[in-house]
PDB file of C-alpha atoms in Angstrom:
ATOM      1  CA  GLN A   1       9.916 -13.650  -9.121  1.00  0.00           C
ATOM      2  CA  GLU A   2       7.748 -11.083  -8.696  1.00  0.00           C
ATOM      3  CA  PRO A   3       9.179  -8.513  -6.589  1.00  0.00           C
ATOM      4  CA  LEU A   4       6.096  -7.237  -5.112  1.00  0.00           C
ATOM      5  CA  VAL A   5       3.280  -9.638  -4.205  1.00  0.00           C
ATOM      6  CA  GLU A   6       0.273  -8.167  -2.783  1.00  0.00           C
ATOM      7  CA  SER A   7      -2.249 -10.161  -0.893  1.00  0.00           C
ATOM      8  CA  GLY A   8      -5.244  -9.957   1.352  1.00  0.00           C
ATOM      9  CA  GLY A   9      -7.956  -8.808  -0.780  1.00  0.00           C
ATOM     10  CA  GLY A  10     -11.435  -9.406  -0.643  1.00  0.00           C
ATOM     11  CA  LEU A  11     -15.178  -8.998  -0.165  1.00  0.00           C
ATOM     12  CA  VAL A  12     -16.237  -6.774   2.422  1.00  0.00           C
ATOM     13  CA  GLN A  13     -19.293  -5.447   3.418  1.00  0.00           C
ATOM     14  CA  ALA A  14     -19.125  -1.399   4.497  1.00  0.00           C
ATOM     15  CA  GLY A  15     -18.120  -0.796   8.111  1.00  0.00           C
ATOM     16  CA  GLY A  16     -16.024  -4.168   7.603  1.00  0.00           C
ATOM     17  CA  SER A  17     -11.643  -4.448   8.207  1.00  0.00           C
ATOM     18  CA  LEU A  18      -9.018  -6.179   5.663  1.00  0.00           C
ATOM     19  CA  ARG A  19      -5.616  -6.536   6.144  1.00  0.00           C
ATOM     20  CA  LEU A  20      -3.512  -6.451   3.285  1.00  0.00           C
ATOM     21  CA  SER A  21      -0.046  -7.930   3.340  1.00  0.00           C
ATOM     22  CA  CYS A  22       3.113  -6.762   0.941  1.00  0.00           C
ATOM     23  CA  ALA A  23       5.677  -9.806   0.229  1.00  0.00           C
ATOM     24  CA  ALA A  24       8.819  -8.595  -1.030  1.00  0.00           C
ATOM     25  CA  SER A  25      11.211 -10.656  -2.856  1.00  0.00           C
ATOM     26  CA  GLY A  26      14.521 -11.394  -4.649  1.00  0.00           C
ATOM     27  CA  ARG A  27      16.086  -8.675  -2.853  1.00  0.00           C
ATOM     28  CA  THR A  28      15.866  -7.166   0.768  1.00  0.00           C
ATOM     29  CA  PHE A  29      13.243  -4.214   0.830  1.00  0.00           C
ATOM     30  CA  SER A  30      14.596  -2.670   4.228  1.00  0.00           C
ATOM     31  CA  SER A  31      16.187   0.194   3.079  1.00  0.00           C
ATOM     32  CA  TYR A  32      13.387   1.783   0.730  1.00  0.00           C
ATOM     33  CA  GLY A  33      10.252   3.582   1.125  1.00  0.00           C
ATOM     34  CA  MET A  34       7.036   1.443   0.752  1.00  0.00           C
ATOM     35  CA  GLY A  35       3.638   2.164   0.541  1.00  0.00           C
ATOM     36  CA  TRP A  36       0.224   1.859  -1.012  1.00  0.00           C
ATOM     37  CA  PHE A  37      -1.622   2.836  -4.501  1.00  0.00           C
ATOM     38  CA  ARG A  38      -4.719   2.325  -5.675  1.00  0.00           C
ATOM     39  CA  GLN A  39      -6.882   2.179  -8.463  1.00  0.00           C
ATOM     40  CA  ALA A  40     -10.669   2.133  -8.881  1.00  0.00           C
ATOM     41  CA  PRO A  41     -12.640   1.684 -11.686  1.00  0.00           C
ATOM     42  CA  GLY A  42     -12.856   4.231 -13.956  1.00  0.00           C
ATOM     43  CA  LYS A  43     -10.451   6.470 -11.934  1.00  0.00           C
ATOM     44  CA  GLU A  44      -7.160   7.468 -11.286  1.00  0.00           C
ATOM     45  CA  ARG A  45      -4.957   5.729 -10.171  1.00  0.00           C
ATOM     46  CA  GLU A  46      -4.169   7.591  -6.823  1.00  0.00           C
ATOM     47  CA  PHE A  47      -1.968   7.690  -3.518  1.00  0.00           C
ATOM     48  CA  VAL A  48      -2.848   5.749  -0.616  1.00  0.00           C
ATOM     49  CA  VAL A  49      -0.293   5.876   2.759  1.00  0.00           C
ATOM     50  CA  ALA A  50       3.670   5.504   2.715  1.00  0.00           C
ATOM     51  CA  ILE A  51       5.999   4.528   5.016  1.00  0.00           C
ATOM     52  CA  SER A  52      10.218   4.947   5.796  1.00  0.00           C
ATOM     53  CA  TRP A  53      13.031   2.497   5.338  1.00  0.00           C
ATOM     54  CA  ASN A  54      12.350   1.574   9.011  1.00  0.00           C
ATOM     55  CA  GLY A  55       8.802   2.647   9.925  1.00  0.00           C
ATOM     56  CA  GLY A  56       9.207   5.582  11.645  1.00  0.00           C
ATOM     57  CA  SER A  57       7.516   8.257   9.225  1.00  0.00           C
ATOM     58  CA  THR A  58       4.232   7.169   7.700  1.00  0.00           C
ATOM     59  CA  LEU A  59       1.949   9.240   5.525  1.00  0.00           C
ATOM     60  CA  TYR A  60      -2.004   9.353   4.519  1.00  0.00           C
ATOM     61  CA  ALA A  61      -3.944  10.271   1.905  1.00  0.00           C
ATOM     62  CA  ASP A  62      -6.549  12.116   3.408  1.00  0.00           C
ATOM     63  CA  SER A  63      -9.057  10.033   2.404  1.00  0.00           C
ATOM     64  CA  VAL A  64      -7.965   6.893   4.908  1.00  0.00           C
ATOM     65  CA  LYS A  65      -6.516   9.093   7.472  1.00  0.00           C
ATOM     66  CA  GLY A  66      -7.736   7.939  11.276  1.00  0.00           C
ATOM     67  CA  ARG A  67      -8.864   4.436   9.080  1.00  0.00           C
ATOM     68  CA  PHE A  68      -5.978   2.802   7.455  1.00  0.00           C
ATOM     69  CA  THR A  69      -2.812   2.102   8.722  1.00  0.00           C
ATOM     70  CA  ILE A  70       0.115   0.958   7.537  1.00  0.00           C
ATOM     71  CA  SER A  71       3.116  -1.156   9.082  1.00  0.00           C
ATOM     72  CA  ARG A  72       6.686  -3.211   8.182  1.00  0.00           C
ATOM     73  CA  ASP A  73       8.603  -6.045   9.288  1.00  0.00           C
ATOM     74  CA  ASN A  74      11.584  -5.490   7.797  1.00  0.00           C
ATOM     75  CA  ALA A  75      12.487  -9.191   9.135  1.00  0.00           C
ATOM     76  CA  LYS A  76      10.172 -10.373   7.398  1.00  0.00           C
ATOM     77  CA  ASN A  77      10.198  -8.160   4.416  1.00  0.00           C
ATOM     78  CA  THR A  78       6.482  -7.683   4.239  1.00  0.00           C
ATOM     79  CA  VAL A  79       4.367  -4.311   4.629  1.00  0.00           C
ATOM     80  CA  TYR A  80       1.383  -4.489   5.979  1.00  0.00           C
ATOM     81  CA  LEU A  81      -1.692  -2.279   5.100  1.00  0.00           C
ATOM     82  CA  GLN A  82      -4.741  -2.478   7.999  1.00  0.00           C
ATOM     83  CA  MET A  83      -8.140  -1.332   6.543  1.00  0.00           C
ATOM     84  CA  ASN A  84     -10.647  -0.503   8.755  1.00  0.00           C
ATOM     85  CA  SER A  85     -14.195   1.521   8.739  1.00  0.00           C
ATOM     86  CA  LEU A  86     -14.404   0.545   5.228  1.00  0.00           C
ATOM     87  CA  LYS A  87     -16.199   2.683   2.494  1.00  0.00           C
ATOM     88  CA  PRO A  88     -17.956   1.674  -0.719  1.00  0.00           C
ATOM     89  CA  GLU A  89     -14.775   4.078  -2.289  1.00  0.00           C
ATOM     90  CA  ASP A  90     -12.425   2.342  -0.999  1.00  0.00           C
ATOM     91  CA  THR A  91     -13.686  -0.447  -3.590  1.00  0.00           C
ATOM     92  CA  ALA A  92     -10.427  -0.459  -6.263  1.00  0.00           C
ATOM     93  CA  VAL A  93      -6.853  -2.368  -6.828  1.00  0.00           C
ATOM     94  CA  TYR A  94      -4.708  -2.054  -4.202  1.00  0.00           C
ATOM     95  CA  TYR A  95      -0.639  -2.020  -5.686  1.00  0.00           C
ATOM     96  CA  CYS A  96       1.641  -1.860  -3.519  1.00  0.00           C
ATOM     97  CA  VAL A  97       4.948   0.228  -3.756  1.00  0.00           C
ATOM     98  CA  ALA A  98       8.766   0.781  -3.370  1.00  0.00           C
ATOM     99  CA  GLN A  99      10.607   3.058  -3.732  1.00  0.00           C
ATOM    100  CA  ARG A 100      14.964   2.675  -3.592  1.00  0.00           C
ATOM    101  CA  ARG A 101      14.604   5.596  -0.882  1.00  0.00           C
ATOM    102  CA  ALA A 102      14.409   5.654   3.251  1.00  0.00           C
ATOM    103  CA  THR A 103      11.249   8.025   3.012  1.00  0.00           C
ATOM    104  CA  LEU A 104       9.190   7.367   0.018  1.00  0.00           C
ATOM    105  CA  SER A 105       8.192  10.635  -2.066  1.00  0.00           C
ATOM    106  CA  ILE A 106       4.605  10.526  -3.941  1.00  0.00           C
ATOM    107  CA  TYR A 107       6.855  13.198  -6.726  1.00  0.00           C
ATOM    108  CA  ASP A 108       9.276  10.622  -7.775  1.00  0.00           C
ATOM    109  CA  GLY A 109       8.631   7.793  -9.663  1.00  0.00           C
ATOM    110  CA  MET A 110       8.372   4.150  -7.918  1.00  0.00           C
ATOM    111  CA  HIS A 111      11.366   1.728  -8.749  1.00  0.00           C
ATOM    112  CA  TYR A 112       8.651  -1.358  -7.724  1.00  0.00           C
ATOM    113  CA  TRP A 113       5.445  -2.149  -8.267  1.00  0.00           C
ATOM    114  CA  GLY A 114       3.290  -5.148  -7.620  1.00  0.00           C
ATOM    115  CA  LYS A 115       0.357  -6.451 -10.258  1.00  0.00           C
ATOM    116  CA  GLY A 116      -2.270  -5.468  -7.020  1.00  0.00           C
ATOM    117  CA  THR A 117      -5.036  -7.470  -5.055  1.00  0.00           C
ATOM    118  CA  LEU A 118      -8.803  -6.366  -5.433  1.00  0.00           C
ATOM    119  CA  VAL A 119     -10.556  -4.628  -2.558  1.00  0.00           C
ATOM    120  CA  THR A 120     -14.501  -4.816  -3.083  1.00  0.00           C
ATOM    121  CA  VAL A 121     -17.043  -3.105  -0.516  1.00  0.00           C
ATOM    122  CA  SER A 122     -20.530  -3.297  -0.355  1.00  0.00           C
ATOM    123  CA  SER A 123     -22.704  -1.152   0.698  1.00  0.00           C
TER     124      SER A 123
END
């Protein structure tokens, strides 16, 4: 059983919206910092957004600030990524991550990775 499973990816036109979900299973992630990374074709994986264990703190990459919103529902063991005003450069595989600390640090290794969900934004 995969600990993190992403869903919600797909094909959308530029300017459109998608909502990604990351369902955690096998353990409770309510005390973990969680977030999203992405990897575009031919590019290195990059940080997108992070959320603290209780949702009280978030961190966004400059490229998505004001367009993406991360949230979590610890009762459902699920993290969400609402993506609005999508651009072709947002095309990538999006990975859900979890780190065994209250506030995710992008400078430390992640303890869990999902397998990713593909988001394709057409121009």
